[in-house]
Amino acid sequence: MVETLLPGIRARSVDTPRLTANVLERVADADSAAERTVLFVHGNVSSSLFWQPTMLGLPAGIRALAVDLRGFGGSEALPVDATRGVRDFSDDVASVIDELGLGAVHVVGWSMGGGVAMQLLLDRPELVASLTLQSPVSPYGFGGTALDGSLLVPDAAGTGGGGANPDFVARLAAGDRGDEPGSPRAVYRSSYVAPGFVSEHEDVWVESMLSTATGPDHYPGDSTASDHWPGFAPGGRGVLNTMAPTVFDTSGIADLAVKPPLLWIHGAQDAIVGDASYFDLNQLGAAGIIPGWPGAEVAPPQPMVSQTRAVLARYAAGGGAVTEVELDGCGHSPHLEHPEAFREALLALIG
């Protein structure tokens, strides 16, 4: 049995009007009073467990918390209403902040969690003292959009729950801890981190991935038929549909009247979020991996990084302080792969 909690981390259940959430906390030094609170939000097919080394590495004067989103880790596996975009998740996070009486916190969101953090900023700006986006989903969702965020086709064909690899979903559901191609461990090694990265906590990361609830109400969600290539469009339930561009758009952060300081930190070798992501079905079509691709004029790959850069440029032009840190030799997980650089950038942001 793998011990998933690292020494110095404790878990607690927080009952809110929305759900019972699992929250990790770095055990505070008895001689230090927390001056600031950092709240970490994990990404898809993961949990708060991934944040533990980062939490342990922060100065004693910082209260470090990490919350499990619904259907991940130790939080309740409540159904996800994807017609609300990621608001089921962001409203849950807000309910934890409210229940704990934290007030404004420094929010750190990773991948899908970055989208959750942006939505939280839009809906509850008073809760966000600063915003750190690590390898975030584009402000226009995942797949199916041009550089300006406009839909390639009206139903966003090729995005949402139908885009998941069914073998991977089955291996998650079966608790596969092996290292065969398609297993959670293999996906972690090939996609979560840059090639060659080794972690002493890999077994913990695999357990974190395996905590993902699967099915149409969870990961990956459902889908609908489409007349457009590749033949399916987003459904209304489950995790991947929350990031479909028909329901997800957080580009409005650029228009907020009050803009907290923002850090965007990402890896130059990110295999999941990029201008040529192999998790984007249009990129797979362009590479000949999925047959029948109608061509770049109809179904170009989503320029995810360029979209984020453009929205954050608008955020800065509107008076927001934006810092971008791009790390070479780094994949989707800067906090794991380059922990010192991640910690330095975060501490510089929150003061």
Coordinates of C-alpha atoms in Angstrom, one line a residue, residues 33-220:
A33 CA 1.9 32.8 12.5
A34 CA 0.7 32.4 9.0
E35 CA 0.7 35.8 7.3
R36 CA -0.6 34.7 3.9
T37 CA -2.7 31.8 2.6
V38 CA -2.0 30.0 -0.7
L39 CA -4.7 27.7 -2.1
F40 CA -3.6 25.2 -4.7
V41 CA -6.1 23.8 -7.3
H42 CA -5.1 20.6 -9.2
G43 CA -5.7 19.7 -12.8
N44 CA -7.5 17.0 -14.6
V45 CA -6.9 13.3 -13.7
S46 CA -4.9 14.3 -10.6
S47 CA -5.6 15.5 -7.1
S48 CA -4.2 17.7 -4.3
L49 CA -1.5 15.1 -3.7
F50 CA 0.5 16.5 -6.5
W51 CA 1.0 19.8 -4.6
Q52 CA 2.6 18.3 -1.5
P53 CA 6.3 19.0 -2.3
T54 CA 5.5 22.5 -3.3
M55 CA 3.5 23.1 -0.1
L56 CA 6.3 21.7 2.1
G57 CA 8.8 24.0 0.3
L58 CA 7.1 27.2 1.2
P59 CA 8.2 29.5 4.1
A60 CA 6.7 28.9 7.5
G61 CA 4.8 32.2 7.4
I62 CA 2.6 30.9 4.6
R63 CA -0.5 28.8 5.2
A64 CA -0.5 26.2 2.4
L65 CA -3.8 24.5 1.5
A66 CA -4.8 22.3 -1.5
V67 CA -8.3 21.3 -2.3
D68 CA -9.6 18.2 -4.2
L69 CA -12.2 19.1 -6.8
R70 CA -15.4 17.0 -6.9
G71 CA -14.8 13.5 -8.3
F72 CA -11.0 13.7 -7.6
G73 CA -8.9 12.7 -4.6
G74 CA -10.9 12.4 -1.4
S75 CA -13.7 14.9 -2.2
E76 CA -17.3 13.8 -3.0
A77 CA -17.8 12.4 -6.4
L78 CA -20.8 14.6 -7.2
P79 CA -22.0 14.8 -10.8
V80 CA -20.5 17.5 -12.9
D81 CA -22.9 19.7 -14.8
A82 CA -20.8 20.7 -17.8
T83 CA -23.4 23.2 -19.1
R84 CA -22.0 25.5 -16.5
G85 CA -18.5 25.3 -17.8
V86 CA -16.2 24.8 -14.9
R87 CA -18.5 26.6 -12.4
D88 CA -19.3 23.4 -10.5
F89 CA -15.7 23.2 -9.7
S90 CA -15.0 26.9 -9.0
D91 CA -18.2 27.3 -6.9
D92 CA -17.0 24.3 -4.9
V93 CA -13.6 26.0 -4.3
A94 CA -15.4 29.2 -3.3
S95 CA -17.5 27.3 -0.8
V96 CA -14.4 25.8 0.8
I97 CA -12.8 29.3 1.1
D98 CA -16.0 30.6 2.6
E99 CA -16.4 27.7 5.0
L100 CA -12.9 28.1 6.3
G101 CA -13.3 31.9 6.6
L102 CA -10.1 32.4 4.6
G103 CA -11.0 35.7 2.9
A104 CA -8.8 36.6 -0.1
V105 CA -6.2 33.9 -0.9
H106 CA -3.4 33.5 -3.3
V107 CA -4.9 31.0 -5.8
V108 CA -2.6 28.7 -7.8
G109 CA -4.3 26.7 -10.6
W110 CA -2.7 23.9 -12.7
S111 CA -4.0 22.9 -16.1
M112 CA -7.8 22.5 -15.8
G113 CA -7.3 24.0 -12.3
G114 CA -6.0 27.1 -14.0
G115 CA -9.4 27.4 -15.8
V116 CA -11.2 26.9 -12.4
A117 CA -9.0 29.6 -10.9
M118 CA -9.8 32.0 -13.8
Q119 CA -13.6 31.3 -13.4
L120 CA -13.3 31.9 -9.6
L121 CA -11.7 35.3 -10.3
L122 CA -14.5 36.2 -12.7
D123 CA -17.3 35.1 -10.3
R124 CA -15.8 35.8 -6.9
P125 CA -13.0 38.4 -7.4
E126 CA -13.0 39.3 -3.7
L127 CA -11.6 35.8 -2.9
V128 CA -8.5 36.2 -5.1
A129 CA -5.5 38.1 -3.8
S130 CA -3.3 36.9 -6.6
L131 CA -3.6 34.4 -9.4
T132 CA -0.9 31.9 -10.5
L133 CA -1.7 30.0 -13.7
Q134 CA 0.5 26.9 -14.2
S135 CA 0.3 25.3 -17.6
P136 CA -3.4 26.5 -17.8
V137 CA -6.1 25.5 -20.2
S138 CA -6.6 28.3 -22.7
P139 CA -9.0 31.0 -21.7
Y140 CA -11.1 29.7 -24.6
G141 CA -11.3 26.1 -23.4
F142 CA -9.7 23.0 -24.9
G143 CA -9.9 22.5 -28.7
G144 CA -12.1 23.8 -31.4
T145 CA -11.2 27.5 -31.6
A146 CA -9.2 29.9 -33.7
L147 CA -6.7 32.3 -32.3
D148 CA -9.3 34.9 -31.4
G149 CA -11.4 32.3 -29.5
S150 CA -14.1 31.9 -32.2
L151 CA -15.6 28.5 -32.8
L152 CA -14.3 26.6 -35.8
V153 CA -17.7 25.0 -36.2
P154 CA -20.9 25.9 -34.2
D155 CA -21.1 22.7 -32.2
A156 CA -17.3 22.6 -31.4
A157 CA -17.0 19.1 -33.0
G158 CA -14.0 17.2 -31.7
T159 CA -14.0 18.6 -28.2
G160 CA -15.4 17.4 -24.9
G161 CA -16.0 13.9 -23.5
G162 CA -15.8 12.0 -26.8
G163 CA -12.2 12.9 -27.2
A164 CA -10.8 10.8 -24.3
N165 CA -9.0 7.6 -25.1
P166 CA -11.3 4.8 -24.0
D167 CA -8.4 2.5 -23.1
F168 CA -7.0 5.1 -20.7
V169 CA -10.4 5.6 -19.1
A170 CA -10.8 1.8 -18.6
R171 CA -7.3 1.6 -17.1
L172 CA -8.2 4.4 -14.7
A173 CA -11.4 2.7 -13.7
A174 CA -9.6 -0.6 -13.2
G175 CA -6.9 0.9 -11.0
D176 CA -4.0 0.0 -13.4
R177 CA -0.7 0.7 -11.6
G178 CA 1.5 -0.9 -14.3
D179 CA 3.6 0.9 -16.9
E180 CA 2.2 -0.5 -20.2
P181 CA 1.4 2.0 -22.9
G182 CA -1.8 3.7 -22.2
S183 CA -1.6 3.2 -18.4
P184 CA -1.8 6.1 -16.0
R185 CA 1.8 5.7 -15.2
A186 CA 2.8 5.8 -18.9
V187 CA 0.6 8.8 -19.5
Y188 CA 2.2 10.6 -16.5
R189 CA 5.7 9.9 -17.8
S190 CA 5.0 10.9 -21.4
S191 CA 2.6 13.8 -20.9
Y192 CA 2.7 15.3 -17.4
V193 CA 6.4 15.8 -17.4
A194 CA 9.1 16.2 -20.0
P195 CA 10.9 13.0 -21.2
G196 CA 13.6 11.8 -18.8
F197 CA 12.2 13.4 -15.6
V198 CA 12.2 11.1 -12.6
S199 CA 10.4 11.6 -9.3
E200 CA 10.8 9.7 -6.1
H201 CA 7.1 10.2 -5.6
E202 CA 5.9 8.6 -8.8
D203 CA 3.8 6.0 -7.1
V204 CA 2.0 8.8 -5.2
W205 CA 1.3 10.6 -8.4
V206 CA -0.2 7.4 -9.9
E207 CA -2.4 6.9 -6.9
S208 CA -3.5 10.5 -7.3
M209 CA -4.4 9.9 -11.0
L210 CA -6.3 6.7 -10.0
S211 CA -8.5 8.7 -7.6
T212 CA -10.3 10.1 -10.6
A213 CA -14.0 9.1 -10.7
T214 CA -14.9 7.8 -14.1
G215 CA -18.1 7.7 -16.1
P216 CA -20.5 10.1 -18.0
D217 CA -21.0 12.3 -14.9
H218 CA -17.3 12.4 -14.1
Y219 CA -14.3 11.8 -16.3
P220 CA -14.5 12.0 -19.3

